[in-house]
Structures are given as structure tokens and as C-alpha cells.
């Protein structure tokens, strides 16, 4: 399977333990603004949703994503960006994207992952940078999933 994986910077993780410990536990998912000013989004894909289902990111700033899958091979693209990634159980995918304009983007799963694949869509809410920074100041994880 190395054919489909980049040979360098491969990070692995045990997909059976994602919810129990480590960086992908539930309360570590979503968007954070680090003390270094870097924006980081962590998410999980599973049949047939993303967690969180709605991501909050700032416009005009680099945003680093870290993501993985708990079950099948998933992936996503984000409308009007170059974000395009495969999520493979056991591997952490990471990439950096930039969102030019504020607004809503769609984030469909783009790998066939089973009978619910067609309904597996997330959303991305791109906020103006000032608005994002004001909301992120508290340091807690952000998402736009209604509570
Ligand atoms: Cu997940 Cu298709």
C-alpha cells in the first residue's frame, strides 16, 4: 500500500484507540488558536460523518489540518480551495490550507466509503480574521456544530 502513501513524513495512529486517548479524543477536536498564533484544525472521519461536522476557520491565515479515519478510507475536498486529502485508518493526514474569503464552504467526502458515502458532507465556516481571533481568544476548541 505504499504506492498510495507519501514515503516521507508518515505518521501512524491506532484507529481502534482514537476515542480513548491521544490527540483525536473528542474534546481535542475542532479548531484552536495556539499560543504561537497558529491555527490548527483536528477532525475525524467515520462512516458517515465528520467530527466536527462544521469547522470554523479564519480567512487569510494559514490553517493546518490534522485528520484521520476511524474505519474506512474517506477523504474530503473543500469547495473553492486546494484542500484535498485522503483519510486512511491508521495514518494521520496533515496539510495547510488558506481561505481567501469569508463565507460557507462545502466539504464532501470524496472517497467511496460505503452505502452512506453520498450523504457524507461537512461544512466549513470561514470567518473574517478579526472575528475569528476575537472568538478564539478564550483558547477553547471551536466548531460551528450547534450545541
Ligand atoms: Cu466517507 Cu465517502
XYZ file of N, CA, C and O and ligand atoms in Angstrom:
590
model
N 0.808 -1.213 0.000
C 0.000 0.000 0.000
C 0.840 1.260 0.000
O 0.316 2.357 0.010
N 2.145 1.147 0.006
C 2.989 2.350 -0.006
C 2.786 3.147 -1.286
O 3.088 4.329 -1.328
N 2.251 2.493 -2.295
C 2.025 3.176 -3.565
C 1.154 4.412 -3.361
O 1.360 5.435 -4.007
N 0.168 4.319 -2.454
C -0.742 5.446 -2.289
C -0.326 6.388 -1.164
O -1.012 7.352 -0.882
N 0.792 6.111 -0.521
C 1.210 6.935 0.610
C 2.493 7.684 0.270
O 3.354 7.136 -0.383
N 2.599 8.912 0.736
C 3.868 9.598 0.538
C 4.960 8.897 1.353
O 4.694 8.451 2.468
N 6.163 8.755 0.821
C 7.188 7.987 1.515
C 7.768 8.693 2.737
O 8.328 8.043 3.592
N 7.622 10.023 2.798
C 8.203 10.719 3.937
C 7.095 11.250 4.834
O 5.943 11.349 4.428
N 7.439 11.590 6.049
C 6.506 12.205 6.986
C 5.258 11.374 7.192
O 4.156 11.906 7.248
N 5.380 10.085 7.255
C 4.218 9.257 7.515
C 4.034 9.142 9.018
O 4.941 8.750 9.733
N 2.858 9.522 9.494
C 2.555 9.402 10.917
C 1.466 8.367 11.074
O 0.457 8.423 10.376
N 1.649 7.476 11.995
C 0.650 6.434 12.179
C -0.050 6.596 13.523
O 0.451 7.269 14.429
N -1.212 5.973 13.629
C -2.014 6.040 14.848
C -2.916 4.816 14.866
O -3.293 4.312 13.812
N -3.237 4.326 16.050
C -4.093 3.140 16.151
C -5.558 3.554 16.049
O -6.079 4.210 16.958
N -6.232 3.206 14.946
C -7.610 3.691 14.761
C -8.591 3.148 15.798
O -9.652 3.716 16.000
N -8.243 2.053 16.473
C -9.157 1.486 17.473
C -9.139 2.280 18.777
O -10.008 2.120 19.615
N -8.111 3.119 18.949
C -7.966 3.824 20.224
C -8.166 5.331 20.105
O -7.911 6.065 21.054
N -8.642 5.773 18.931
C -8.751 7.220 18.690
C -9.615 7.913 19.725
O -9.322 9.037 20.135
N -10.711 7.253 20.117
C -11.669 7.906 21.010
C -11.246 7.813 22.474
O -11.833 8.431 23.336
N -10.240 7.009 22.736
C -9.868 6.733 24.126
C -8.739 7.626 24.616
O -8.766 8.135 25.730
N -7.718 7.793 23.794
C -6.577 8.589 24.245
C -5.884 9.212 23.047
O -6.083 8.807 21.907
N -5.058 10.214 23.342
C -4.254 10.824 22.294
C -4.909 12.049 21.693
O -5.914 12.545 22.184
N -4.325 12.514 20.613
C -4.710 13.827 20.090
C -6.101 13.880 19.496
O -6.664 14.961 19.357
N -6.698 12.732 19.131
C -8.006 12.754 18.475
C -9.170 12.391 19.399
O -10.231 11.999 18.935
N -8.972 12.520 20.720
C -10.117 12.330 21.615
C -11.112 13.460 21.364
O -10.739 14.534 20.875
N -12.363 13.215 21.725
C -13.441 14.123 21.327
C -13.189 15.579 21.733
O -13.400 16.497 20.951
N -12.724 15.803 22.964
C -12.604 17.204 23.382
C -11.347 17.874 22.830
O -11.052 19.024 23.140
N -10.620 17.162 21.992
C -9.460 17.766 21.331
C -9.749 18.057 19.862
O -8.877 18.511 19.131
N -10.999 17.792 19.430
C -11.350 18.013 18.023
C -11.873 19.427 17.834
O -12.401 20.025 18.757
N -11.726 19.940 16.622
C -12.168 21.296 16.333
C -10.969 22.191 16.063
O -9.869 21.710 15.805
N -11.208 23.491 16.150
C -10.196 24.484 15.772
C -9.632 25.156 17.012
O -10.386 25.493 17.922
N -8.328 25.358 17.020
C -7.718 26.130 18.109
C -6.727 27.130 17.552
O -6.128 26.913 16.499
N -6.551 28.190 18.314
C -5.512 29.168 18.029
C -4.422 28.918 19.060
O -4.644 29.077 20.262
N -3.250 28.516 18.589
C -2.162 28.210 19.515
C -1.544 29.472 20.088
O -1.770 30.578 19.586
N -0.758 29.306 21.134
C -0.065 30.458 21.717
C 0.925 31.056 20.735
O 1.294 32.223 20.840
N 1.350 30.243 19.785
C 2.250 30.722 18.736
C 1.492 31.415 17.601
O 2.083 31.803 16.600
N 0.163 31.569 17.748
C -0.631 32.248 16.732
C -1.032 31.361 15.575
O -1.643 31.821 14.613
N -0.706 30.075 15.666
C -1.050 29.171 14.565
C -2.435 28.564 14.757
O -2.811 28.214 15.873
N -3.137 28.448 13.635
C -4.483 27.888 13.674
C -4.412 26.414 13.289
O -3.833 26.053 12.265
N -5.012 25.574 14.126
C -4.962 24.125 13.923
C -6.364 23.555 13.985
O -7.130 23.889 14.882
N -6.688 22.721 13.004
C -7.981 22.031 12.994
C -7.731 20.536 13.105
O -6.958 19.980 12.331
N -8.375 19.905 14.059
C -8.295 18.445 14.158
C -9.674 17.864 13.906
O -10.660 18.344 14.470
N -9.722 16.817 13.067
C -11.012 16.178 12.819
C -10.857 14.701 12.514
O -9.768 14.239 12.178
N -11.969 14.015 12.653
C -12.044 12.584 12.391
C -13.121 12.350 11.342
O -14.153 13.023 11.344
N -12.870 11.374 10.475
C -13.891 10.912 9.545
C -14.316 9.515 9.967
O -13.480 8.707 10.388
N -15.602 9.270 9.893
C -16.122 7.942 10.207
C -17.388 7.750 9.401
O -18.000 8.717 8.966
N -17.782 6.499 9.205
C -18.997 6.226 8.433
C -20.197 6.745 9.219
O -20.450 6.230 10.306
N -20.930 7.785 8.844
C -20.785 8.567 7.624
C -20.856 10.042 7.975
O -21.799 10.731 7.638
N -19.864 10.491 8.713
C -19.848 11.901 9.096
C -18.427 12.310 9.430
O -17.543 11.468 9.580
N -18.255 13.612 9.535
C -17.009 14.150 10.067
C -17.283 14.615 11.481
O -18.408 14.957 11.840
N -16.240 14.637 12.282
C -16.382 15.125 13.645
C -15.251 16.108 13.899
O -14.084 15.675 13.891
N -15.577 17.412 14.065
C -16.897 18.046 13.988
C -17.416 18.092 12.542
O -16.630 18.098 11.604
N -18.727 18.211 12.428
C -19.380 18.278 11.122
C -19.263 19.667 10.513
O -19.504 19.834 9.331
N -18.977 20.652 11.329
C -18.880 22.036 10.845
C -17.615 22.657 11.437
O -17.473 22.727 12.654
N -16.702 23.078 10.570
C -15.413 23.616 11.009
C -15.410 25.134 10.913
O -15.996 25.695 9.992
N -14.758 25.759 11.865
C -14.611 27.218 11.844
C -13.149 27.539 11.555
O -12.256 27.010 12.224
N -12.917 28.379 10.561
C -11.543 28.787 10.232
C -11.528 30.277 9.899
O -12.552 30.853 9.541
N -10.358 30.914 10.004
C -10.253 32.329 9.638
C -9.922 32.495 8.156
O -9.297 31.618 7.559
N -10.313 33.619 7.598
C -9.895 33.963 6.232
C -8.492 34.566 6.282
O -8.114 35.216 7.260
N -7.720 34.308 5.255
C -6.447 34.992 5.071
C -5.316 34.565 5.982
O -4.289 35.261 6.051
N -5.465 33.459 6.683
C -4.396 32.962 7.556
C -4.148 31.497 7.225
O -5.084 30.790 6.884
N -2.912 31.022 7.340
C -2.696 29.596 7.130
C -3.382 28.770 8.208
O -3.359 29.148 9.388
N -4.020 27.690 7.797
C -4.719 26.803 8.722
C -4.172 25.391 8.511
O -4.217 24.864 7.406
N -3.649 24.808 9.579
C -3.114 23.444 9.491
C -4.179 22.457 9.927
O -4.821 22.643 10.957
N -4.368 21.446 9.107
C -5.329 20.383 9.407
C -4.581 19.119 9.821
O -3.553 18.790 9.228
N -5.134 18.436 10.811
C -4.678 17.077 11.149
C -5.919 16.220 11.257
O -6.860 16.565 11.974
N -5.930 15.114 10.509
C -7.155 14.330 10.421
C -6.834 12.872 10.210
O -5.769 12.511 9.713
N -7.788 12.037 10.589
C -7.648 10.609 10.342
C -9.033 9.987 10.281
O -10.040 10.678 10.424
N -9.069 8.684 10.027
C -10.325 7.956 9.916
C -10.383 6.867 10.966
O -9.359 6.275 11.307
N -11.601 6.590 11.456
C -11.743 5.502 12.426
C -12.060 4.178 11.755
O -11.967 3.140 12.395
N -12.517 4.201 10.486
C -12.995 2.948 9.899
C -12.529 2.766 8.454
O -11.463 2.233 8.224
N -13.315 3.231 7.494
C -12.984 3.014 6.090
C -12.062 4.130 5.581
O -11.732 5.050 6.318
N -11.673 4.033 4.332
C -10.939 5.126 3.699
C -11.940 6.202 3.307
O -12.904 5.944 2.576
N -11.728 7.402 3.843
C -12.529 8.560 3.499
C -11.597 9.606 2.890
O -10.408 9.349 2.696
N -12.120 10.772 2.664
C -11.300 11.877 2.184
C -12.201 13.082 2.117
O -13.402 12.979 2.357
N -11.631 14.242 1.838
C -12.510 15.388 1.590
C -11.819 16.426 0.727
O -10.595 16.469 0.641
N -12.649 17.185 0.083
C -12.202 18.388 -0.601
C -12.974 19.536 0.030
O -14.054 19.328 0.596
N -12.432 20.727 -0.023
C -13.165 21.910 0.430
C -13.310 22.827 -0.774
O -12.333 23.203 -1.406
N -14.591 23.073 -1.047
C -15.040 23.970 -2.071
C -14.154 25.224 -2.209
O -13.883 25.870 -1.209
N -13.744 25.570 -3.412
C -13.013 26.805 -3.717
C -11.654 26.907 -3.020
O -11.174 28.010 -2.753
N -11.061 25.780 -2.664
C -9.712 25.794 -2.106
C -8.937 24.641 -2.740
O -9.510 23.815 -3.453
N -7.637 24.584 -2.435
C -6.855 23.446 -2.919
C -6.836 22.310 -1.895
O -6.074 21.364 -2.044
N -7.646 22.420 -0.831
C -7.673 21.365 0.192
C -8.275 20.098 -0.406
O -9.389 20.111 -0.931
N -7.524 19.019 -0.349
C -7.925 17.763 -0.964
C -7.080 16.683 -0.321
O -5.871 16.654 -0.499
N -7.695 15.810 0.461
C -6.904 14.877 1.250
C -7.604 13.523 1.349
O -8.830 13.445 1.266
N -6.810 12.483 1.481
C -7.351 11.155 1.754
C -7.146 10.847 3.225
O -6.091 11.166 3.783
N -8.135 10.214 3.847
C -8.048 9.855 5.262
C -8.098 8.335 5.363
O -9.110 7.718 5.031
N -6.988 7.775 5.806
C -6.823 6.322 5.814
C -6.682 5.860 7.257
O -5.879 6.440 8.004
N -7.469 4.864 7.673
C -7.340 4.395 9.058
C -5.884 4.022 9.345
O -5.242 3.363 8.529
N -5.378 4.475 10.488
C -4.001 4.149 10.859
C -2.995 5.223 10.504
O -1.855 5.154 10.950
N -3.415 6.211 9.692
C -2.487 7.260 9.277
C -3.074 8.637 9.580
O -4.275 8.848 9.451
N -2.196 9.551 9.965
C -2.617 10.935 10.189
C -2.279 11.740 8.936
O -1.136 11.724 8.484
N -3.299 12.389 8.395
C -3.084 13.261 7.244
C -2.922 14.685 7.756
O -3.673 15.131 8.624
N -1.924 15.394 7.256
C -1.770 16.786 7.659
C -1.440 17.638 6.446
O -0.741 17.210 5.533
N -2.043 18.827 6.417
C -1.774 19.763 5.322
C -2.180 21.154 5.787
O -2.865 21.302 6.798
N -1.700 22.146 5.070
C -2.032 23.524 5.410
C -2.781 24.160 4.246
O -2.420 23.960 3.088
N -3.853 24.846 4.576
C -4.667 25.497 3.551
C -4.879 26.952 3.940
O -4.664 27.348 5.091
N -5.300 27.744 2.987
C -5.592 29.144 3.233
C -6.934 29.455 2.567
O -7.199 28.976 1.467
N -7.761 30.205 3.261
C -9.098 30.532 2.759
C -9.117 32.018 2.429
O -8.920 32.845 3.315
N -9.327 32.324 1.159
C -9.229 33.721 0.721
C -10.342 34.595 1.259
O -10.113 35.726 1.646
N -11.570 34.064 1.236
C -12.727 34.905 1.565
C -13.580 34.276 2.642
O -13.711 33.060 2.702
N -14.205 35.131 3.430
C -15.154 34.645 4.436
C -16.378 34.064 3.731
O -16.694 34.447 2.605
N -17.054 33.139 4.395
C -18.275 32.547 3.852
C -18.349 31.069 4.156
O -17.501 30.537 4.863
N -19.381 30.420 3.636
C -19.577 28.978 3.846
C -18.935 28.193 2.715
O -19.051 28.569 1.560
N -18.303 27.088 3.074
C -17.785 26.173 2.057
C -18.342 24.786 2.354
O -18.576 24.440 3.512
N -18.481 24.009 1.305
C -18.908 22.626 1.482
C -17.692 21.719 1.510
O -16.672 22.015 0.880
N -17.813 20.632 2.246
C -16.690 19.714 2.429
C -17.175 18.275 2.262
O -17.412 17.566 3.230
N -17.352 17.828 1.018
C -17.830 16.456 0.812
C -16.729 15.418 0.966
O -15.578 15.677 0.650
N -17.123 14.248 1.448
C -16.239 13.090 1.391
C -16.083 12.721 -0.083
O -17.059 12.661 -0.815
N -14.869 12.484 -0.527
C -14.663 12.203 -1.950
C -14.046 10.826 -2.226
O -13.574 10.570 -3.317
N -14.064 9.957 -1.204
C -13.654 8.567 -1.451
C -14.874 7.707 -1.162
O -15.507 7.881 -0.117
N -15.168 6.764 -2.018
C -16.314 5.906 -1.767
C -16.060 5.102 -0.488
O -15.076 4.385 -0.387
N -16.936 5.280 0.514
C -16.675 4.680 1.824
C -17.813 3.796 2.298
O -17.828 3.363 3.444
N -18.767 3.507 1.427
C -19.866 2.625 1.810
C -21.205 3.224 1.399
O -21.252 4.234 0.694
N -22.276 2.619 1.901
C -23.612 2.985 1.427
C -23.998 4.415 1.776
O -24.833 5.002 1.114
N -23.397 4.986 2.822
C -23.759 6.345 3.214
C -22.852 7.414 2.628
O -22.967 8.590 2.968
N -21.970 7.020 1.728
C -20.977 7.956 1.190
C -21.601 9.231 0.622
O -21.133 10.333 0.885
N -22.683 9.064 -0.156
C -23.270 10.217 -0.839
C -23.790 11.265 0.145
O -23.919 12.430 -0.191
N -24.071 10.841 1.371
C -24.624 11.763 2.374
C -23.566 12.292 3.326
O -23.880 12.972 4.292
N -22.303 11.987 3.053
C -21.238 12.378 3.984
C -20.667 13.726 3.557
O -19.786 13.803 2.705
N -21.201 14.761 4.156
C -20.793 16.125 3.852
C -20.505 16.861 5.151
O -21.253 16.730 6.110
N -19.450 17.642 5.162
C -19.219 18.576 6.246
C -19.351 19.998 5.713
O -19.560 20.203 4.508
N -19.261 20.949 6.612
C -19.299 22.354 6.217
C -18.114 23.080 6.851
O -17.633 22.698 7.907
N -17.684 24.135 6.205
C -16.608 24.966 6.742
C -17.108 26.402 6.764
O -17.587 26.913 5.752
N -17.040 27.014 7.926
C -17.449 28.406 8.072
C -16.170 29.259 8.146
O -15.413 29.137 9.105
N -15.942 30.049 7.118
C -14.748 30.895 7.078
C -15.130 32.273 7.616
O -15.985 32.953 7.045
N -14.513 32.655 8.743
C -14.821 33.943 9.372
C -13.759 34.975 8.986
O -12.605 34.615 8.765
N -14.146 36.260 8.939
C -13.123 37.290 8.796
C -12.097 37.118 9.925
O -12.483 36.759 11.049
N -10.815 37.354 9.634
C -9.754 37.046 10.598
C -9.996 37.703 11.960
O -9.833 37.059 12.994
N -10.449 38.983 11.965
C -10.631 39.685 13.251
C -11.698 38.982 14.091
O -11.574 38.846 15.302
N -12.784 38.580 13.403
C -13.871 37.923 14.110
C -13.409 36.575 14.668
O -13.704 36.210 15.808
N -12.660 35.841 13.856
C -12.133 34.553 14.313
C -11.223 34.747 15.515
O -11.339 34.046 16.529
N -10.320 35.711 15.427
C -9.339 35.911 16.503
C -10.037 36.318 17.800
O -9.653 35.874 18.880
N -11.080 37.141 17.682
C -11.823 37.544 18.878
C -12.479 36.323 19.535
O -12.428 36.160 20.754
N -13.078 35.456 18.707
C -13.746 34.262 19.257
C -12.749 33.257 19.808
O -13.058 32.529 20.746
N -11.581 33.181 19.188
C -10.606 32.143 19.545
C -9.815 32.499 20.797
O -9.127 31.660 21.352
N -9.938 33.735 21.233
C -9.091 34.219 22.318
C -9.203 33.412 23.601
O -8.232 33.258 24.325
N -10.401 32.899 23.869
C -10.601 32.112 25.081
C -9.760 30.853 25.130
O -9.574 30.275 26.186
N -9.273 30.399 23.980
C -8.403 29.236 23.936
C -9.136 27.917 23.795
O -8.515 26.892 23.567
N -10.485 27.954 23.898
C -11.193 26.675 23.798
C -11.338 26.252 22.338
O -11.139 27.037 21.423
N -11.696 24.989 22.164
C -11.856 24.426 20.819
C -13.127 24.980 20.203
O -14.138 25.106 20.864
N -13.036 25.302 18.917
C -14.176 25.897 18.250
C -14.701 24.969 17.155
O -13.929 24.294 16.495
N -16.029 25.024 16.979
C -16.643 24.424 15.805
C -17.947 25.180 15.597
O -18.329 25.992 16.430
N -18.617 24.924 14.484
C -19.897 25.576 14.270
C -21.023 24.552 14.333
O -22.080 24.750 13.769
N -20.776 23.468 15.015
C -21.832 22.490 15.258
C -22.750 23.049 16.337
O -22.265 23.469 17.385
N -24.068 23.104 16.070
C -24.977 23.632 17.097
C -24.919 22.766 18.350
O -24.874 21.545 18.239
N -24.893 23.421 19.490
C -24.824 22.658 20.755
C -26.208 22.453 21.321
O -27.052 23.279 21.173
Cu -16.687 8.937 3.722
Cu -17.182 8.671 1.433
